[in-house]
Amino acid sequence: MSTLKMVDLYGQYSKIKSEIDSAIQQVIDSSAFIKGPQVNEFQSNLANYLKIKHVIACANGTDALQIALMALDLKPGDEVITPDFTFIATVEVISLLKLKPVLVDVDPTSFNIDPDKVRKAITKNTRAILPVHLYGLCSNMKELLAIARENNLFAVEDNAQALGGTYNDGQLKGKAGTLGTIGCTSFFPSKNLGCFGDGGALMTNDDALAEKIRCIANHGAKVKYYNDEVGVNSRLDTIQAAILDVKLKYIDQYITNRQKAANYYTDRLNDFENIEIPVIPDYSDHVFHQYTIKYTGDRDGLKKYLSELGIPTMIYYPVPIHAQKAFQVRGSFPITEMLTKTVLSLPMHTELTADQQDYICDKIETFIRK
Ligand SMILES: *Cc1c(COP(=O)(O)O)cnc(C)c1O
């Protein structure tokens, strides 16, 4: 059995090596490293896949979030509601723009922002809700969009982890990241659609917003050297776009591989003592960016034990945002507190084999029965 990894990027690459290599070589041959034609091609192919009007590529997922908030013309002190249980980037950009992050606790089963708690957090200064589709599961968008409508709020989706997922509650249907005002995603190598470096994108159905986003990402200029507003420099390199355009053809297959691996884990771990497996709600599929269990026994002991046997695991995330030194927000976030102490993400990628998963599950079982 080959070495176990959280993510097997090389294994995935090796299966489409010739296609990727020639896509990269084409960019080098043309030497259009910035704004080459592959960027537009990828944007329109991703837009078709997601069934959304506009995809605007940028330099990374954090930039996508920042540009989205800049495009909404929010004023300093305006409040943005977002989960306490997320990657720092989500909250960082809110503060960076002098907006006020209003942290809200999550739902213990979906790991996503709890709509009831969002309702309670709304004030006269609230302007936007920024849900995060954590681990590959879309948030409860029907509830969140209803709240947004009732209170005249923007909804920005942090879709860095759920690209390709499909929300469908029988009424509202669409790809994760395309349901709110603006969707943001990341092409960080380990994400579900990953490039060979940094990359990100925004998506929207709103023509005016799309134009504004393009302008902001381009130094606030629609015409070169004529700057209408203060923007940023955030571009997707042509080489990354070329790689992503090849990989986009395989995204559904990659998702299927992840879902198969997830089902395999679930079948094995289902009735282990003190383990809770991920739950798939009736309103969305799950694209398993992570396969994250909750273990109410000695979580850190299990992590260490597995690590000694060559099984990597990760804790996404060990510290609630409100408790980060950079934020230090007071409030009650019992679910996030509990999750930071119990979650454990197991190896999850497109190349996992049944042998590898059997080994992982056997060792978890041995630890639990000790
Ligand atoms: C990865 C990630 C980001 C940031 O993406 P980068 O491309 O690394 O900037 C933002 N939010 C979440 C939830 C993420 O997982």
mmCIF file of C-alpha atoms and ligand atoms in Angstrom:
data_model
loop_
_atom_site.group_PDB
_atom_site.id
_atom_site.type_symbol
_atom_site.label_atom_id
_atom_site.label_comp_id
_atom_site.label_asym_id
_atom_site.label_seq_id
_atom_site.Cartn_x
_atom_site.Cartn_y
_atom_site.Cartn_z
ATOM 1 C CA MET A 1 0.000 0.000 0.000
ATOM 2 C CA SER A 2 1.363 3.389 -0.959
ATOM 3 C CA THR A 3 1.902 6.167 1.575
ATOM 4 C CA LEU A 4 -1.301 7.647 2.918
ATOM 5 C CA LYS A 5 -1.884 11.320 2.267
ATOM 6 C CA MET A 6 -4.636 13.768 3.183
ATOM 7 C CA VAL A 7 -4.707 14.706 -0.509
ATOM 8 C CA ASP A 8 -2.996 12.904 -3.411
ATOM 9 C CA LEU A 9 -2.314 15.671 -5.913
ATOM 10 C CA TYR A 10 0.371 13.803 -7.810
ATOM 11 C CA GLY A 11 -1.760 10.684 -8.164
ATOM 12 C CA GLN A 12 -4.557 12.773 -9.635
ATOM 13 C CA TYR A 13 -2.180 14.604 -11.996
ATOM 14 C CA SER A 14 -0.514 11.425 -13.226
ATOM 15 C CA LYS A 15 -3.802 10.173 -14.709
ATOM 16 C CA ILE A 16 -4.176 13.231 -16.948
ATOM 17 C CA LYS A 17 -0.498 14.101 -17.218
ATOM 18 C CA SER A 18 -0.264 14.389 -21.012
ATOM 19 C CA GLU A 19 -3.331 16.644 -21.251
ATOM 20 C CA ILE A 20 -2.124 18.916 -18.459
ATOM 21 C CA ASP A 21 1.449 19.014 -19.733
ATOM 22 C CA SER A 22 0.383 20.039 -23.206
ATOM 23 C CA ALA A 23 -1.992 22.710 -21.843
ATOM 24 C CA ILE A 24 0.907 24.181 -19.838
ATOM 25 C CA GLN A 25 3.270 23.937 -22.801
ATOM 26 C CA GLN A 26 0.799 25.819 -25.006
ATOM 27 C CA VAL A 27 0.796 28.731 -22.591
ATOM 28 C CA ILE A 28 4.569 28.770 -22.494
ATOM 29 C CA ASP A 29 4.739 28.628 -26.286
ATOM 30 C CA SER A 30 2.408 31.602 -26.601
ATOM 31 C CA SER A 31 4.036 33.310 -23.599
ATOM 32 C CA ALA A 32 0.716 35.045 -22.851
ATOM 33 C CA PHE A 33 1.273 34.407 -19.154
ATOM 34 C CA ILE A 34 -1.160 37.113 -18.054
ATOM 35 C CA LYS A 35 -4.629 37.453 -19.613
ATOM 36 C CA GLY A 36 -4.040 34.744 -22.200
ATOM 37 C CA PRO A 37 -7.127 33.387 -24.010
ATOM 38 C CA GLN A 38 -7.272 30.372 -21.665
ATOM 39 C CA VAL A 39 -8.509 32.637 -18.857
ATOM 40 C CA ASN A 40 -11.670 33.641 -20.737
ATOM 41 C CA GLU A 41 -12.166 30.093 -21.972
ATOM 42 C CA PHE A 42 -12.006 28.718 -18.467
ATOM 43 C CA GLN A 43 -14.310 31.427 -17.117
ATOM 44 C CA SER A 44 -16.966 30.655 -19.688
ATOM 45 C CA ASN A 45 -16.621 26.882 -19.303
ATOM 46 C CA LEU A 46 -16.977 27.167 -15.532
ATOM 47 C CA ALA A 47 -19.969 29.496 -15.977
ATOM 48 C CA ASN A 48 -21.613 26.892 -18.240
ATOM 49 C CA TYR A 49 -20.915 24.134 -15.767
ATOM 50 C CA LEU A 50 -22.374 26.140 -12.889
ATOM 51 C CA LYS A 51 -25.230 27.525 -15.014
ATOM 52 C CA ILE A 52 -24.409 31.085 -13.998
ATOM 53 C CA LYS A 53 -24.019 34.172 -16.187
ATOM 54 C CA HIS A 54 -20.661 35.466 -15.009
ATOM 55 C CA VAL A 55 -17.509 33.881 -13.636
ATOM 56 C CA ILE A 56 -14.678 36.310 -12.910
ATOM 57 C CA ALA A 57 -11.369 34.641 -12.126
ATOM 58 C CA CYS A 58 -8.985 36.171 -9.607
ATOM 59 C CA ALA A 59 -5.773 35.392 -7.750
ATOM 60 C CA ASN A 60 -7.101 33.334 -4.836
ATOM 61 C CA GLY A 61 -10.195 32.599 -2.781
ATOM 62 C CA THR A 62 -9.426 35.200 -0.138
ATOM 63 C CA ASP A 63 -9.246 37.880 -2.831
ATOM 64 C CA ALA A 64 -12.557 36.641 -4.231
ATOM 65 C CA LEU A 65 -14.200 37.255 -0.856
ATOM 66 C CA GLN A 66 -12.573 40.651 -0.476
ATOM 67 C CA ILE A 67 -13.536 41.775 -3.981
ATOM 68 C CA ALA A 68 -17.114 40.550 -3.440
ATOM 69 C CA LEU A 69 -17.475 42.703 -0.340
ATOM 70 C CA MET A 70 -15.833 45.672 -2.084
ATOM 71 C CA ALA A 71 -18.302 45.352 -4.965
ATOM 72 C CA LEU A 72 -21.280 45.690 -2.632
ATOM 73 C CA ASP A 73 -20.336 49.262 -1.666
ATOM 74 C CA LEU A 74 -20.575 48.628 2.051
ATOM 75 C CA LYS A 75 -19.595 51.380 4.475
ATOM 76 C CA PRO A 76 -17.210 51.112 7.412
ATOM 77 C CA GLY A 77 -19.051 49.671 10.381
ATOM 78 C CA ASP A 78 -21.645 47.836 8.281
ATOM 79 C CA GLU A 79 -22.240 44.399 9.731
ATOM 80 C CA VAL A 80 -21.642 41.117 7.925
ATOM 81 C CA ILE A 81 -22.965 37.960 9.548
ATOM 82 C CA THR A 82 -20.709 34.930 9.168
ATOM 83 C CA PRO A 83 -20.037 31.650 10.999
ATOM 84 C CA ASP A 84 -17.651 31.357 13.944
ATOM 85 C CA PHE A 85 -16.577 27.960 12.619
ATOM 86 C CA THR A 86 -14.665 28.597 9.383
ATOM 87 C CA PHE A 87 -11.272 29.265 7.856
ATOM 88 C CA ILE A 88 -9.876 32.639 8.879
ATOM 89 C CA ALA A 89 -10.041 34.090 5.340
ATOM 90 C CA THR A 90 -13.822 34.445 5.518
ATOM 91 C CA VAL A 91 -13.683 36.772 8.504
ATOM 92 C CA GLU A 92 -10.336 38.400 7.797
ATOM 93 C CA VAL A 93 -11.548 40.194 4.673
ATOM 94 C CA ILE A 94 -14.559 41.628 6.512
ATOM 95 C CA SER A 95 -12.300 43.233 9.118
ATOM 96 C CA LEU A 96 -9.750 44.308 6.551
ATOM 97 C CA LEU A 97 -12.421 46.384 4.813
ATOM 98 C CA LYS A 98 -13.366 47.990 8.170
ATOM 99 C CA LEU A 99 -16.693 46.196 8.141
ATOM 100 C CA LYS A 100 -17.856 44.468 11.294
ATOM 101 C CA PRO A 101 -17.877 40.679 11.335
ATOM 102 C CA VAL A 102 -20.811 39.434 13.390
ATOM 103 C CA LEU A 103 -19.992 35.869 14.304
ATOM 104 C CA VAL A 104 -22.790 33.359 14.639
ATOM 105 C CA ASP A 105 -22.685 29.792 15.903
ATOM 106 C CA VAL A 106 -23.191 26.844 13.583
ATOM 107 C CA ASP A 107 -25.502 23.863 13.394
ATOM 108 C CA PRO A 108 -23.936 20.788 15.059
ATOM 109 C CA THR A 109 -24.974 18.404 12.284
ATOM 110 C CA SER A 110 -24.293 20.354 9.090
ATOM 111 C CA PHE A 111 -21.345 22.344 10.552
ATOM 112 C CA ASN A 112 -22.803 25.344 8.684
ATOM 113 C CA ILE A 113 -24.205 28.653 9.935
ATOM 114 C CA ASP A 114 -27.445 28.243 11.888
ATOM 115 C CA PRO A 115 -30.239 30.295 10.231
ATOM 116 C CA ASP A 116 -32.131 30.736 13.523
ATOM 117 C CA LYS A 117 -29.049 32.318 15.064
ATOM 118 C CA VAL A 118 -28.580 34.489 11.980
ATOM 119 C CA ARG A 119 -32.067 35.909 12.522
ATOM 120 C CA LYS A 120 -31.210 36.803 16.098
ATOM 121 C CA ALA A 121 -27.976 38.531 15.071
ATOM 122 C CA ILE A 122 -29.586 41.000 12.667
ATOM 123 C CA THR A 123 -29.421 44.671 13.626
ATOM 124 C CA LYS A 124 -30.161 47.901 11.775
ATOM 125 C CA ASN A 125 -26.522 47.873 10.600
ATOM 126 C CA THR A 126 -26.594 44.403 9.059
ATOM 127 C CA ARG A 127 -25.918 44.525 5.311
ATOM 128 C CA ALA A 128 -24.864 41.035 4.322
ATOM 129 C CA ILE A 129 -24.818 37.378 5.262
ATOM 130 C CA LEU A 130 -21.683 35.415 4.381
ATOM 131 C CA PRO A 131 -22.377 31.697 4.782
ATOM 132 C CA VAL A 132 -19.582 29.165 4.313
ATOM 133 C CA HIS A 133 -20.382 25.821 2.685
ATOM 134 C CA LEU A 134 -18.053 23.895 4.945
ATOM 135 C CA TYR A 135 -16.400 20.578 4.080
ATOM 136 C CA GLY A 136 -18.355 20.393 0.782
ATOM 137 C CA LEU A 137 -21.915 20.784 2.051
ATOM 138 C CA CYS A 138 -24.016 23.722 0.931
ATOM 139 C CA SER A 139 -25.569 25.779 3.740
ATOM 140 C CA ASN A 140 -29.326 25.918 4.226
ATOM 141 C CA MET A 141 -29.769 28.511 1.471
ATOM 142 C CA LYS A 142 -33.566 28.517 1.426
ATOM 143 C CA GLU A 143 -33.637 29.776 5.010
ATOM 144 C CA LEU A 144 -30.686 32.117 4.565
ATOM 145 C CA LEU A 145 -32.021 33.673 1.368
ATOM 146 C CA ALA A 146 -35.427 34.137 2.994
ATOM 147 C CA ILE A 147 -33.730 36.025 5.828
ATOM 148 C CA ALA A 148 -31.760 38.060 3.294
ATOM 149 C CA ARG A 149 -34.927 38.964 1.364
ATOM 150 C CA GLU A 150 -36.899 39.907 4.484
ATOM 151 C CA ASN A 151 -34.123 42.149 5.737
ATOM 152 C CA ASN A 152 -32.829 43.474 2.439
ATOM 153 C CA LEU A 153 -29.373 41.913 2.845
ATOM 154 C CA PHE A 154 -26.810 40.694 0.359
ATOM 155 C CA ALA A 155 -25.847 37.029 0.472
ATOM 156 C CA VAL A 156 -22.223 36.230 -0.370
ATOM 157 C CA GLU A 157 -21.409 32.526 -0.486
ATOM 158 C CA ASP A 158 -17.978 31.310 0.588
ATOM 159 C CA ASN A 159 -17.947 28.320 -1.732
ATOM 160 C CA ALA A 160 -14.237 27.517 -1.473
ATOM 161 C CA GLN A 161 -15.056 24.010 -0.251
ATOM 162 C CA ALA A 162 -18.237 23.050 -2.091
ATOM 163 C CA LEU A 163 -17.634 23.827 -5.765
ATOM 164 C CA GLY A 164 -19.670 21.404 -7.885
ATOM 165 C CA GLY A 165 -22.186 20.673 -5.146
ATOM 166 C CA THR A 166 -25.884 20.922 -5.941
ATOM 167 C CA TYR A 167 -28.499 22.478 -3.700
ATOM 168 C CA ASN A 168 -32.055 21.277 -4.280
ATOM 169 C CA ASP A 169 -34.803 21.505 -1.693
ATOM 170 C CA GLY A 170 -37.582 20.906 -4.201
ATOM 171 C CA GLN A 171 -38.128 24.618 -4.811
ATOM 172 C CA LEU A 172 -34.750 26.328 -4.831
ATOM 173 C CA LYS A 173 -32.290 24.472 -7.046
ATOM 174 C CA GLY A 174 -28.792 25.304 -8.291
ATOM 175 C CA LYS A 175 -25.096 24.804 -7.868
ATOM 176 C CA ALA A 176 -23.496 25.848 -4.597
ATOM 177 C CA GLY A 177 -22.095 29.346 -5.011
ATOM 178 C CA THR A 178 -24.724 30.437 -7.551
ATOM 179 C CA LEU A 179 -27.664 30.975 -5.216
ATOM 180 C CA GLY A 180 -26.739 34.212 -3.452
ATOM 181 C CA THR A 181 -25.783 37.691 -4.675
ATOM 182 C CA ILE A 182 -22.169 36.654 -5.313
ATOM 183 C CA GLY A 183 -20.412 33.321 -4.917
ATOM 184 C CA CYS A 184 -16.692 33.029 -4.165
ATOM 185 C CA THR A 185 -14.419 30.078 -4.639
ATOM 186 C CA SER A 186 -10.790 29.025 -4.383
ATOM 187 C CA PHE A 187 -8.655 26.886 -6.687
ATOM 188 C CA PHE A 188 -6.016 26.233 -4.005
ATOM 189 C CA PRO A 189 -4.403 22.899 -5.014
ATOM 190 C CA SER A 190 -6.236 20.784 -2.432
ATOM 191 C CA LYS A 191 -9.689 22.207 -3.150
ATOM 192 C CA ASN A 192 -12.193 20.159 -5.145
ATOM 193 C CA LEU A 193 -11.116 21.950 -8.327
ATOM 194 C CA GLY A 194 -7.504 22.828 -7.653
ATOM 195 C CA CYS A 195 -4.807 24.386 -9.793
ATOM 196 C CA PHE A 196 -1.010 24.169 -9.419
ATOM 197 C CA GLY A 197 -0.684 27.259 -7.265
ATOM 198 C CA ASP A 198 -3.142 29.937 -6.161
ATOM 199 C CA GLY A 199 -6.371 30.810 -7.916
ATOM 200 C CA GLY A 200 -9.915 31.898 -7.212
ATOM 201 C CA ALA A 201 -13.113 33.157 -8.790
ATOM 202 C CA LEU A 202 -16.316 35.074 -8.192
ATOM 203 C CA MET A 203 -19.661 34.210 -9.729
ATOM 204 C CA THR A 204 -22.859 36.171 -10.147
ATOM 205 C CA ASN A 205 -25.949 36.463 -12.325
ATOM 206 C CA ASP A 206 -26.002 40.256 -11.926
ATOM 207 C CA ASP A 207 -24.538 42.031 -14.986
ATOM 208 C CA ALA A 208 -23.783 45.301 -13.197
ATOM 209 C CA LEU A 209 -22.106 43.544 -10.285
ATOM 210 C CA ALA A 210 -20.046 41.433 -12.682
ATOM 211 C CA GLU A 211 -18.778 44.568 -14.393
ATOM 212 C CA LYS A 212 -17.938 46.142 -11.052
ATOM 213 C CA ILE A 213 -16.119 43.012 -9.903
ATOM 214 C CA ARG A 214 -14.066 42.893 -13.114
ATOM 215 C CA CYS A 215 -13.173 46.534 -12.619
ATOM 216 C CA ILE A 216 -12.182 46.180 -8.946
ATOM 217 C CA ALA A 217 -10.009 43.136 -9.682
ATOM 218 C CA ASN A 218 -8.273 45.186 -12.384
ATOM 219 C CA HIS A 219 -7.002 48.141 -10.323
ATOM 220 C CA GLY A 220 -10.432 49.736 -10.485
ATOM 221 C CA ALA A 221 -9.998 50.295 -14.214
ATOM 222 C CA LYS A 222 -12.308 49.426 -17.101
ATOM 223 C CA VAL A 223 -9.865 50.964 -19.559
ATOM 224 C CA LYS A 224 -6.154 50.528 -18.936
ATOM 225 C CA TYR A 225 -4.596 53.515 -17.129
ATOM 226 C CA TYR A 226 -8.031 55.080 -16.448
ATOM 227 C CA ASN A 227 -8.846 54.196 -12.864
ATOM 228 C CA ASP A 228 -12.450 54.801 -11.784
ATOM 229 C CA GLU A 229 -12.110 53.572 -8.212
ATOM 230 C CA VAL A 230 -9.568 52.114 -5.828
ATOM 231 C CA GLY A 231 -9.267 48.465 -6.707
ATOM 232 C CA VAL A 232 -6.795 45.619 -6.368
ATOM 233 C CA ASN A 233 -4.610 43.565 -8.656
ATOM 234 C CA SER A 234 -6.063 40.089 -8.628
ATOM 235 C CA ARG A 235 -5.683 37.839 -11.657
ATOM 236 C CA LEU A 236 -5.670 34.145 -12.409
ATOM 237 C CA ASP A 237 -2.448 33.258 -14.247
ATOM 238 C CA THR A 238 -2.965 31.868 -17.750
ATOM 239 C CA ILE A 239 -1.098 28.681 -16.817
ATOM 240 C CA GLN A 240 -3.462 28.096 -13.901
ATOM 241 C CA ALA A 241 -6.496 28.765 -16.112
ATOM 242 C CA ALA A 242 -5.201 26.269 -18.684
ATOM 243 C CA ILE A 243 -4.733 23.619 -15.983
ATOM 244 C CA LEU A 244 -8.159 24.327 -14.486
ATOM 245 C CA ASP A 245 -9.827 24.113 -17.879
ATOM 246 C CA VAL A 246 -8.472 20.583 -18.307
ATOM 247 C CA LYS A 247 -9.447 19.573 -14.772
ATOM 248 C CA LEU A 248 -12.941 21.053 -15.082
ATOM 249 C CA LYS A 249 -13.781 18.228 -17.517
ATOM 250 C CA TYR A 250 -13.180 15.774 -14.689
ATOM 251 C CA ILE A 251 -14.843 17.628 -11.832
ATOM 252 C CA ASP A 252 -17.954 15.447 -11.759
ATOM 253 C CA GLN A 253 -15.831 12.302 -11.853
ATOM 254 C CA TYR A 254 -13.678 13.704 -9.023
ATOM 255 C CA ILE A 255 -16.799 14.426 -6.990
ATOM 256 C CA THR A 256 -18.080 10.895 -7.621
ATOM 257 C CA ASN A 257 -14.746 9.481 -6.418
ATOM 258 C CA ARG A 258 -14.983 11.570 -3.244
ATOM 259 C CA GLN A 259 -18.570 10.515 -2.638
ATOM 260 C CA LYS A 260 -17.642 6.851 -3.131
ATOM 261 C CA ALA A 261 -14.802 7.174 -0.653
ATOM 262 C CA ALA A 262 -17.157 8.935 1.772
ATOM 263 C CA ASN A 263 -19.727 6.145 1.490
ATOM 264 C CA TYR A 264 -16.988 3.620 2.153
ATOM 265 C CA TYR A 265 -15.954 5.400 5.350
ATOM 266 C CA THR A 266 -19.559 5.783 6.398
ATOM 267 C CA ASP A 267 -20.330 2.084 5.943
ATOM 268 C CA ARG A 268 -17.355 1.162 8.110
ATOM 269 C CA LEU A 269 -17.552 3.843 10.791
ATOM 270 C CA ASN A 270 -21.313 4.048 11.096
ATOM 271 C CA ASP A 271 -21.764 2.207 14.349
ATOM 272 C CA PHE A 272 -18.441 2.815 16.011
ATOM 273 C CA GLU A 273 -18.828 4.021 19.563
ATOM 274 C CA ASN A 274 -18.466 7.795 20.106
ATOM 275 C CA ILE A 275 -18.117 8.514 16.393
ATOM 276 C CA GLU A 276 -20.580 10.628 14.470
ATOM 277 C CA ILE A 277 -20.309 10.421 10.716
ATOM 278 C CA PRO A 278 -21.195 13.287 8.331
ATOM 279 C CA VAL A 279 -24.911 13.703 7.685
ATOM 280 C CA ILE A 280 -26.253 14.572 4.235
ATOM 281 C CA PRO A 281 -29.377 16.724 4.556
ATOM 282 C CA ASP A 282 -32.344 16.486 2.203
ATOM 283 C CA TYR A 283 -31.672 19.927 0.670
ATOM 284 C CA SER A 284 -28.229 19.311 -0.812
ATOM 285 C CA ASP A 285 -25.746 16.728 -1.965
ATOM 286 C CA HIS A 286 -22.294 16.634 -0.349
ATOM 287 C CA VAL A 287 -19.113 16.934 -2.422
ATOM 288 C CA PHE A 288 -16.842 15.896 0.461
ATOM 289 C CA HIS A 289 -14.017 18.357 0.264
ATOM 290 C CA GLN A 290 -13.409 16.856 3.682
ATOM 291 C CA TYR A 291 -14.729 13.732 5.356
ATOM 292 C CA THR A 292 -15.017 14.957 8.905
ATOM 293 C CA ILE A 293 -16.108 12.835 11.824
ATOM 294 C CA LYS A 294 -16.939 13.943 15.331
ATOM 295 C CA TYR A 295 -15.228 11.820 17.941
ATOM 296 C CA THR A 296 -16.357 12.419 21.504
ATOM 297 C CA GLY A 297 -13.651 10.199 22.986
ATOM 298 C CA ASP A 298 -9.973 11.212 23.169
ATOM 299 C CA ARG A 299 -9.820 13.001 19.789
ATOM 300 C CA ASP A 300 -6.234 14.188 20.117
ATOM 301 C CA GLY A 301 -5.168 10.715 21.283
ATOM 302 C CA LEU A 302 -6.800 9.154 18.226
ATOM 303 C CA LYS A 303 -5.080 11.683 15.953
ATOM 304 C CA LYS A 304 -1.683 10.902 17.477
ATOM 305 C CA TYR A 305 -2.253 7.145 17.337
ATOM 306 C CA LEU A 306 -3.187 7.281 13.652
ATOM 307 C CA SER A 307 -0.266 9.548 12.855
ATOM 308 C CA GLU A 308 2.161 7.042 14.371
ATOM 309 C CA LEU A 309 0.746 4.419 12.032
ATOM 310 C CA GLY A 310 1.259 6.626 8.984
ATOM 311 C CA ILE A 311 -2.320 7.872 8.778
ATOM 312 C CA PRO A 312 -2.525 11.658 8.455
ATOM 313 C CA THR A 313 -5.616 13.443 9.776
ATOM 314 C CA MET A 314 -6.409 17.118 10.202
ATOM 315 C CA ILE A 315 -8.390 19.295 12.568
ATOM 316 C CA TYR A 316 -10.357 21.854 10.585
ATOM 317 C CA TYR A 317 -10.441 24.050 12.685
ATOM 318 C CA PRO A 318 -8.794 23.866 16.114
ATOM 319 C CA VAL A 319 -9.682 27.406 17.258
ATOM 320 C CA PRO A 320 -13.044 29.189 16.886
ATOM 321 C CA ILE A 321 -12.723 32.526 15.074
ATOM 322 C CA HIS A 322 -14.026 34.401 18.138
ATOM 323 C CA ALA A 323 -11.151 33.003 20.202
ATOM 324 C CA GLN A 324 -8.419 33.878 17.706
ATOM 325 C CA LYS A 325 -5.950 36.402 19.010
ATOM 326 C CA ALA A 326 -6.664 38.585 15.970
ATOM 327 C CA PHE A 327 -10.381 38.799 16.766
ATOM 328 C CA GLN A 328 -11.169 38.071 20.429
ATOM 329 C CA VAL A 329 -14.916 38.508 20.243
ATOM 330 C CA ARG A 330 -17.043 37.862 23.313
ATOM 331 C CA GLY A 331 -20.159 35.793 22.988
ATOM 332 C CA SER A 332 -21.558 32.334 23.333
ATOM 333 C CA PHE A 333 -20.583 29.824 20.687
ATOM 334 C CA PRO A 334 -21.080 26.415 22.354
ATOM 335 C CA ILE A 335 -21.431 24.399 19.131
ATOM 336 C CA THR A 336 -18.261 25.817 17.582
ATOM 337 C CA GLU A 337 -16.424 25.241 20.885
ATOM 338 C CA MET A 338 -17.612 21.636 20.906
ATOM 339 C CA LEU A 339 -16.672 21.093 17.252
ATOM 340 C CA THR A 340 -13.144 22.437 17.637
ATOM 341 C CA LYS A 341 -12.661 19.750 20.300
ATOM 342 C CA THR A 342 -14.276 16.826 18.482
ATOM 343 C CA VAL A 343 -13.821 17.125 14.707
ATOM 344 C CA LEU A 344 -11.298 15.048 12.828
ATOM 345 C CA SER A 345 -10.931 15.048 9.053
ATOM 346 C CA LEU A 346 -9.741 11.774 7.534
ATOM 347 C CA PRO A 347 -7.728 11.394 4.323
ATOM 348 C CA MET A 348 -10.095 12.364 1.493
ATOM 349 C CA HIS A 349 -9.197 12.708 -2.159
ATOM 350 C CA THR A 350 -9.970 11.377 -5.598
ATOM 351 C CA GLU A 351 -7.390 8.586 -5.540
ATOM 352 C CA LEU A 352 -8.200 6.778 -2.265
ATOM 353 C CA THR A 353 -8.353 2.997 -2.553
ATOM 354 C CA ALA A 354 -10.507 0.542 -0.616
ATOM 355 C CA ASP A 355 -7.306 -1.023 0.806
ATOM 356 C CA GLN A 356 -6.208 2.318 2.174
ATOM 357 C CA GLN A 357 -9.612 3.006 3.660
ATOM 358 C CA ASP A 358 -9.787 -0.457 5.218
ATOM 359 C CA TYR A 359 -6.431 0.153 6.871
ATOM 360 C CA ILE A 360 -7.566 3.558 8.186
ATOM 361 C CA CYS A 361 -10.859 2.188 9.515
ATOM 362 C CA ASP A 362 -9.173 -0.880 11.065
ATOM 363 C CA LYS A 363 -6.813 1.355 13.011
ATOM 364 C CA ILE A 364 -9.612 3.649 14.159
ATOM 365 C CA GLU A 365 -11.467 0.565 15.352
ATOM 366 C CA THR A 366 -8.432 -0.741 17.229
ATOM 367 C CA PHE A 367 -7.999 2.588 19.012
ATOM 368 C CA ILE A 368 -11.644 2.831 19.973
ATOM 369 C CA ARG A 369 -11.729 -0.725 21.353
ATOM 370 C CA LYS A 370 -8.549 -0.289 23.397
HETATM 371 C C1 LIG B 1 -9.521 27.847 1.087
HETATM 372 C C2 LIG B 1 -10.547 28.702 1.682
HETATM 373 C C3 LIG B 1 -10.567 30.098 1.498
HETATM 374 C C4 LIG B 1 -9.445 30.868 0.870
HETATM 375 O O1 LIG B 1 -8.957 30.430 -0.308
HETATM 376 P P1 LIG B 1 -7.448 30.811 -0.760
HETATM 377 O O2 LIG B 1 -7.473 30.487 -2.205
HETATM 378 O O3 LIG B 1 -6.525 29.958 0.018
HETATM 379 O O4 LIG B 1 -7.258 32.257 -0.514
HETATM 380 C C5 LIG B 1 -11.630 30.800 2.015
HETATM 381 N N1 LIG B 1 -12.603 30.208 2.703
HETATM 382 C C6 LIG B 1 -12.616 28.883 2.920
HETATM 383 C C7 LIG B 1 -13.753 28.276 3.688
HETATM 384 C C8 LIG B 1 -11.595 28.080 2.438
HETATM 385 O O5 LIG B 1 -11.599 26.775 2.680
#
